[in-house]
Short mmCIF file of N, CA and C and ligand atoms in Angstrom, two decimals:
data_model
loop_
_atom_site.label_atom_id
_atom_site.label_comp_id
_atom_site.label_asym_id
_atom_site.label_seq_id
_atom_site.Cartn_x
_atom_site.Cartn_y
_atom_site.Cartn_z
N MET A 1 23.72 -6.97 -11.59
CA MET A 1 23.71 -5.50 -11.60
C MET A 1 25.01 -4.98 -11.00
N SER A 2 25.76 -4.24 -11.78
CA SER A 2 27.05 -3.77 -11.27
C SER A 2 26.98 -2.28 -10.93
N ASP A 3 27.78 -1.90 -9.98
CA ASP A 3 27.85 -0.49 -9.61
C ASP A 3 28.74 0.25 -10.60
N THR A 4 28.22 1.36 -11.09
CA THR A 4 29.00 2.08 -12.09
C THR A 4 29.27 3.51 -11.61
N VAL A 5 29.41 3.64 -10.30
CA VAL A 5 29.61 4.96 -9.71
C VAL A 5 30.77 5.69 -10.36
N SER A 6 31.83 4.95 -10.61
CA SER A 6 33.03 5.59 -11.12
C SER A 6 32.84 6.19 -12.51
N SER A 7 31.86 5.65 -13.23
CA SER A 7 31.65 6.15 -14.59
C SER A 7 30.69 7.35 -14.63
N VAL A 8 30.12 7.67 -13.47
CA VAL A 8 29.18 8.80 -13.43
C VAL A 8 29.95 10.10 -13.23
N PRO A 9 29.78 11.02 -14.17
CA PRO A 9 30.49 12.30 -14.03
C PRO A 9 29.99 13.06 -12.81
N LEU A 10 30.80 13.91 -12.31
CA LEU A 10 30.46 14.68 -11.13
C LEU A 10 29.21 15.53 -11.35
N ILE A 11 28.33 15.50 -10.37
CA ILE A 11 27.12 16.32 -10.43
C ILE A 11 27.30 17.47 -9.44
N THR A 12 27.11 18.67 -9.89
CA THR A 12 27.28 19.82 -9.02
C THR A 12 25.93 20.24 -8.43
N PRO A 13 25.95 21.03 -7.35
CA PRO A 13 24.69 21.56 -6.81
C PRO A 13 23.92 22.34 -7.88
N GLN A 14 24.65 22.97 -8.78
CA GLN A 14 23.99 23.71 -9.87
C GLN A 14 23.22 22.75 -10.77
N ASP A 15 23.80 21.58 -10.98
CA ASP A 15 23.11 20.56 -11.79
C ASP A 15 21.79 20.17 -11.12
N LEU A 16 21.85 20.03 -9.80
CA LEU A 16 20.65 19.62 -9.06
C LEU A 16 19.59 20.72 -9.12
N GLU A 17 20.04 21.95 -9.01
CA GLU A 17 19.10 23.07 -9.12
C GLU A 17 18.43 23.05 -10.50
N ALA A 18 19.24 22.81 -11.51
CA ALA A 18 18.71 22.77 -12.88
C ALA A 18 17.76 21.58 -13.05
N PHE A 19 18.09 20.49 -12.39
CA PHE A 19 17.25 19.29 -12.39
C PHE A 19 15.86 19.65 -11.86
N LEU A 20 15.84 20.38 -10.75
CA LEU A 20 14.57 20.76 -10.14
C LEU A 20 13.84 21.83 -10.96
N ASP A 21 14.61 22.65 -11.63
CA ASP A 21 14.01 23.69 -12.46
C ASP A 21 13.56 23.15 -13.81
N GLU A 22 13.94 21.90 -14.06
CA GLU A 22 13.62 21.24 -15.32
C GLU A 22 14.15 22.01 -16.52
N THR A 23 15.36 22.47 -16.38
CA THR A 23 15.99 23.17 -17.49
C THR A 23 17.04 22.29 -18.15
N LEU A 24 16.98 21.00 -17.89
CA LEU A 24 17.98 20.09 -18.44
C LEU A 24 17.46 19.39 -19.69
N THR A 25 18.40 18.93 -20.48
CA THR A 25 18.01 18.09 -21.62
C THR A 25 17.69 16.70 -21.08
N GLU A 26 17.05 15.90 -21.89
CA GLU A 26 16.69 14.56 -21.44
C GLU A 26 17.91 13.74 -21.07
N GLU A 27 18.96 13.96 -21.81
CA GLU A 27 20.20 13.23 -21.55
C GLU A 27 20.77 13.58 -20.18
N GLU A 28 20.75 14.89 -19.88
CA GLU A 28 21.26 15.33 -18.58
C GLU A 28 20.36 14.83 -17.45
N LEU A 29 19.07 14.85 -17.71
CA LEU A 29 18.12 14.33 -16.72
C LEU A 29 18.44 12.89 -16.36
N ALA A 30 18.65 12.10 -17.40
CA ALA A 30 18.93 10.68 -17.20
C ALA A 30 20.23 10.50 -16.41
N ARG A 31 21.19 11.33 -16.72
CA ARG A 31 22.49 11.26 -16.05
C ARG A 31 22.30 11.56 -14.55
N ILE A 32 21.52 12.57 -14.24
CA ILE A 32 21.34 12.95 -12.85
C ILE A 32 20.50 11.92 -12.11
N GLU A 33 19.50 11.39 -12.81
CA GLU A 33 18.69 10.36 -12.18
C GLU A 33 19.50 9.14 -11.79
N SER A 34 20.37 8.72 -12.68
CA SER A 34 21.13 7.52 -12.34
C SER A 34 22.17 7.84 -11.27
N ALA A 35 22.68 9.06 -11.29
CA ALA A 35 23.62 9.45 -10.24
C ALA A 35 22.91 9.48 -8.89
N LEU A 36 21.67 9.95 -8.88
CA LEU A 36 20.90 10.00 -7.63
C LEU A 36 20.66 8.60 -7.07
N ARG A 37 20.47 7.68 -7.97
CA ARG A 37 20.24 6.29 -7.52
C ARG A 37 21.50 5.71 -6.89
N GLU A 38 22.63 6.15 -7.41
CA GLU A 38 23.88 5.51 -6.98
C GLU A 38 24.62 6.22 -5.86
N GLN A 39 24.34 7.49 -5.67
CA GLN A 39 25.15 8.26 -4.73
C GLN A 39 24.33 8.84 -3.58
N PRO A 40 24.48 8.24 -2.41
CA PRO A 40 23.74 8.72 -1.23
C PRO A 40 24.04 10.19 -0.92
N THR A 41 25.28 10.62 -1.12
CA THR A 41 25.63 12.01 -0.81
C THR A 41 24.85 12.96 -1.70
N LEU A 42 24.66 12.55 -2.93
CA LEU A 42 23.92 13.38 -3.87
C LEU A 42 22.45 13.46 -3.47
N ARG A 43 21.93 12.35 -2.95
CA ARG A 43 20.53 12.36 -2.51
C ARG A 43 20.35 13.29 -1.32
N ARG A 44 21.35 13.28 -0.43
CA ARG A 44 21.27 14.19 0.71
C ARG A 44 21.31 15.63 0.24
N GLU A 45 22.17 15.87 -0.74
CA GLU A 45 22.28 17.21 -1.30
C GLU A 45 20.94 17.64 -1.90
N LEU A 46 20.34 16.75 -2.67
CA LEU A 46 19.05 17.07 -3.29
C LEU A 46 17.99 17.32 -2.21
N ALA A 47 18.02 16.50 -1.18
CA ALA A 47 17.04 16.64 -0.08
C ALA A 47 17.20 18.02 0.57
N ARG A 48 18.45 18.45 0.72
CA ARG A 48 18.70 19.77 1.31
C ARG A 48 18.12 20.87 0.43
N ILE A 49 18.36 20.75 -0.85
CA ILE A 49 17.85 21.77 -1.78
C ILE A 49 16.33 21.76 -1.75
N LEU A 50 15.75 20.56 -1.73
CA LEU A 50 14.29 20.45 -1.71
C LEU A 50 13.72 21.07 -0.45
N GLU A 51 14.38 20.83 0.67
CA GLU A 51 13.93 21.37 1.93
C GLU A 51 13.88 22.89 1.87
N ARG A 52 14.94 23.43 1.30
CA ARG A 52 15.04 24.88 1.21
C ARG A 52 13.94 25.41 0.29
N ARG A 53 13.60 24.60 -0.69
CA ARG A 53 12.66 25.05 -1.71
C ARG A 53 11.23 24.65 -1.43
N ASP A 54 11.05 23.84 -0.43
CA ASP A 54 9.74 23.20 -0.25
C ASP A 54 8.65 24.22 0.03
N GLN A 55 8.22 24.86 -1.00
CA GLN A 55 7.16 25.85 -0.89
C GLN A 55 6.52 26.01 -2.25
N GLY A 56 5.23 26.30 -2.22
CA GLY A 56 4.49 26.53 -3.46
C GLY A 56 4.68 25.44 -4.48
N GLU A 57 4.94 25.85 -5.69
CA GLU A 57 4.99 24.91 -6.80
C GLU A 57 6.15 23.93 -6.67
N HIS A 58 7.12 24.27 -5.80
CA HIS A 58 8.29 23.41 -5.67
C HIS A 58 8.16 22.41 -4.54
N SER A 59 6.93 22.01 -4.21
CA SER A 59 6.81 21.01 -3.17
C SER A 59 7.46 19.71 -3.64
N VAL A 60 7.94 18.96 -2.70
CA VAL A 60 8.61 17.71 -3.03
C VAL A 60 7.70 16.81 -3.87
N ALA A 61 6.45 16.73 -3.45
CA ALA A 61 5.52 15.85 -4.15
C ALA A 61 5.31 16.29 -5.59
N ALA A 62 5.17 17.60 -5.79
CA ALA A 62 4.94 18.12 -7.14
C ALA A 62 6.12 17.80 -8.04
N ILE A 63 7.29 17.98 -7.50
CA ILE A 63 8.49 17.70 -8.29
C ILE A 63 8.56 16.20 -8.60
N TRP A 64 8.30 15.42 -7.59
CA TRP A 64 8.49 13.99 -7.80
C TRP A 64 7.49 13.40 -8.77
N ARG A 65 6.30 13.96 -8.80
CA ARG A 65 5.31 13.44 -9.74
C ARG A 65 5.85 13.46 -11.17
N ARG A 66 6.64 14.46 -11.45
CA ARG A 66 7.21 14.57 -12.80
C ARG A 66 8.31 13.56 -13.05
N PHE A 67 8.90 13.10 -11.98
CA PHE A 67 10.03 12.19 -12.15
C PHE A 67 9.66 10.78 -11.71
N GLN A 68 8.42 10.45 -11.95
CA GLN A 68 7.92 9.15 -11.52
C GLN A 68 8.69 8.02 -12.18
N VAL A 69 9.37 8.34 -13.25
CA VAL A 69 10.19 7.34 -13.95
C VAL A 69 11.21 6.73 -12.99
N SER A 70 11.52 7.45 -11.94
CA SER A 70 12.50 6.95 -10.97
C SER A 70 11.91 6.00 -9.94
N CYS A 71 10.61 5.76 -10.02
CA CYS A 71 10.00 4.87 -9.05
C CYS A 71 10.57 3.46 -9.19
N PRO A 72 10.83 2.82 -8.05
CA PRO A 72 11.24 1.42 -8.12
C PRO A 72 10.08 0.57 -8.61
N SER A 73 10.40 -0.57 -9.17
CA SER A 73 9.34 -1.47 -9.64
C SER A 73 8.67 -2.13 -8.45
N ARG A 74 7.53 -2.73 -8.72
CA ARG A 74 6.80 -3.43 -7.66
C ARG A 74 7.63 -4.60 -7.10
N GLU A 75 8.37 -5.22 -8.01
CA GLU A 75 9.25 -6.33 -7.59
C GLU A 75 10.30 -5.82 -6.60
N GLU A 76 10.87 -4.66 -6.94
CA GLU A 76 11.87 -4.07 -6.05
C GLU A 76 11.26 -3.73 -4.69
N LEU A 77 10.05 -3.21 -4.74
CA LEU A 77 9.38 -2.86 -3.48
C LEU A 77 9.14 -4.11 -2.63
N ALA A 78 8.76 -5.19 -3.30
CA ALA A 78 8.53 -6.44 -2.59
C ALA A 78 9.82 -6.94 -1.94
N LEU A 79 10.92 -6.84 -2.68
CA LEU A 79 12.21 -7.24 -2.14
C LEU A 79 12.63 -6.33 -0.99
N PHE A 80 12.29 -5.06 -1.14
CA PHE A 80 12.59 -4.09 -0.10
C PHE A 80 11.87 -4.47 1.19
N LEU A 81 10.60 -4.81 1.07
CA LEU A 81 9.80 -5.22 2.22
C LEU A 81 10.40 -6.45 2.88
N ALA A 82 10.85 -7.37 2.04
CA ALA A 82 11.42 -8.61 2.54
C ALA A 82 12.87 -8.43 2.99
N LYS A 83 13.35 -7.20 2.89
CA LYS A 83 14.73 -6.86 3.27
C LYS A 83 15.74 -7.69 2.48
N LYS A 84 15.45 -7.89 1.22
CA LYS A 84 16.33 -8.71 0.38
C LYS A 84 17.06 -7.89 -0.66
N LEU A 85 16.92 -6.58 -0.59
CA LEU A 85 17.61 -5.72 -1.56
C LEU A 85 19.01 -5.39 -1.08
N PRO A 86 19.94 -5.28 -2.03
CA PRO A 86 21.27 -4.80 -1.65
C PRO A 86 21.16 -3.39 -1.08
N ARG A 87 22.09 -3.06 -0.23
CA ARG A 87 22.06 -1.80 0.50
C ARG A 87 21.80 -0.54 -0.35
N PRO A 88 22.53 -0.33 -1.45
CA PRO A 88 22.31 0.92 -2.19
C PRO A 88 20.87 1.04 -2.70
N GLN A 89 20.30 -0.06 -3.16
CA GLN A 89 18.93 -0.02 -3.66
C GLN A 89 17.94 0.22 -2.54
N ALA A 90 18.17 -0.43 -1.41
CA ALA A 90 17.29 -0.24 -0.26
C ALA A 90 17.35 1.21 0.21
N ASP A 91 18.54 1.75 0.21
CA ASP A 91 18.72 3.16 0.60
C ASP A 91 17.95 4.08 -0.34
N TYR A 92 18.03 3.74 -1.61
CA TYR A 92 17.34 4.58 -2.58
C TYR A 92 15.83 4.55 -2.35
N ILE A 93 15.30 3.37 -2.11
CA ILE A 93 13.86 3.25 -1.91
C ILE A 93 13.44 3.96 -0.63
N ARG A 94 14.27 3.85 0.40
CA ARG A 94 13.96 4.55 1.64
C ARG A 94 13.92 6.06 1.38
N PHE A 95 14.90 6.53 0.64
CA PHE A 95 14.95 7.94 0.28
C PHE A 95 13.70 8.32 -0.51
N HIS A 96 13.38 7.49 -1.45
CA HIS A 96 12.23 7.73 -2.33
C HIS A 96 10.94 7.83 -1.51
N LEU A 97 10.81 6.98 -0.51
CA LEU A 97 9.59 6.96 0.30
C LEU A 97 9.59 8.03 1.38
N GLU A 98 10.74 8.20 2.02
CA GLU A 98 10.76 9.07 3.19
C GLU A 98 11.04 10.52 2.86
N VAL A 99 11.98 10.75 1.98
CA VAL A 99 12.33 12.14 1.65
C VAL A 99 11.43 12.67 0.56
N ILE A 100 11.29 11.89 -0.49
CA ILE A 100 10.47 12.33 -1.61
C ILE A 100 8.99 12.11 -1.32
N ALA A 101 8.72 11.15 -0.43
CA ALA A 101 7.35 10.86 -0.03
C ALA A 101 6.47 10.57 -1.25
N CYS A 102 6.93 9.66 -2.08
CA CYS A 102 6.18 9.29 -3.29
C CYS A 102 4.91 8.53 -2.90
N ALA A 103 3.78 9.14 -3.20
CA ALA A 103 2.49 8.56 -2.80
C ALA A 103 2.21 7.27 -3.56
N ILE A 104 2.67 7.22 -4.79
CA ILE A 104 2.42 6.04 -5.62
C ILE A 104 3.12 4.81 -5.06
N CYS A 105 4.39 4.99 -4.74
CA CYS A 105 5.15 3.86 -4.19
C CYS A 105 4.68 3.51 -2.79
N GLN A 106 4.29 4.52 -2.03
CA GLN A 106 3.79 4.25 -0.69
C GLN A 106 2.52 3.40 -0.77
N ALA A 107 1.66 3.74 -1.71
CA ALA A 107 0.43 2.98 -1.90
C ALA A 107 0.74 1.55 -2.33
N ASN A 108 1.71 1.43 -3.22
CA ASN A 108 2.16 0.11 -3.67
C ASN A 108 2.69 -0.72 -2.52
N LEU A 109 3.47 -0.05 -1.69
CA LEU A 109 4.10 -0.72 -0.56
C LEU A 109 3.04 -1.17 0.45
N ASP A 110 2.08 -0.29 0.72
CA ASP A 110 0.99 -0.63 1.65
C ASP A 110 0.24 -1.85 1.14
N ASP A 111 0.02 -1.84 -0.17
CA ASP A 111 -0.70 -2.92 -0.81
C ASP A 111 0.07 -4.24 -0.66
N LEU A 112 1.35 -4.18 -0.92
CA LEU A 112 2.21 -5.36 -0.79
C LEU A 112 2.23 -5.86 0.65
N GLN A 113 2.27 -4.89 1.56
CA GLN A 113 2.33 -5.22 2.97
C GLN A 113 1.07 -5.94 3.43
N SER A 114 -0.08 -5.46 2.97
CA SER A 114 -1.32 -6.09 3.42
C SER A 114 -1.49 -7.45 2.75
N ALA A 115 -0.99 -7.57 1.53
CA ALA A 115 -1.04 -8.86 0.84
C ALA A 115 -0.17 -9.87 1.58
N GLN A 116 0.95 -9.37 2.09
CA GLN A 116 1.90 -10.22 2.79
C GLN A 116 1.36 -10.66 4.15
N ALA A 117 0.57 -9.77 4.75
CA ALA A 117 0.05 -10.03 6.09
C ALA A 117 -0.97 -11.16 6.08
N GLN A 118 -1.55 -11.42 4.91
CA GLN A 118 -2.59 -12.44 4.85
C GLN A 118 -2.03 -13.84 4.72
ZN1 ZN B 201 7.63 6.37 -6.45
#
């Protein structure tokens, strides 16, 4: 897996707002999703926007449910638990769990953790 940060076009705060408003085409969505995976600064930016917006229909959880496609795989979660993921991926999963608070991945992680404990 190679890093392709340099090939990702610049994402503006306006792009992120549009991402949250779901006014993007599928192509743009995919572009922003992959940029979010690769760029910690962009994730911080998104977290800031989410914080500001975290009310009513724009709760973090509500938004994330729609973008579940971004969830890491169970294999990735297992590697994350074992601390065997490369830094950018581990960072992304931490962001996904802590900032986005994805209930699905948290449940998966808990499950993996209890399986591991046995
Ligand atoms: Zn998830």
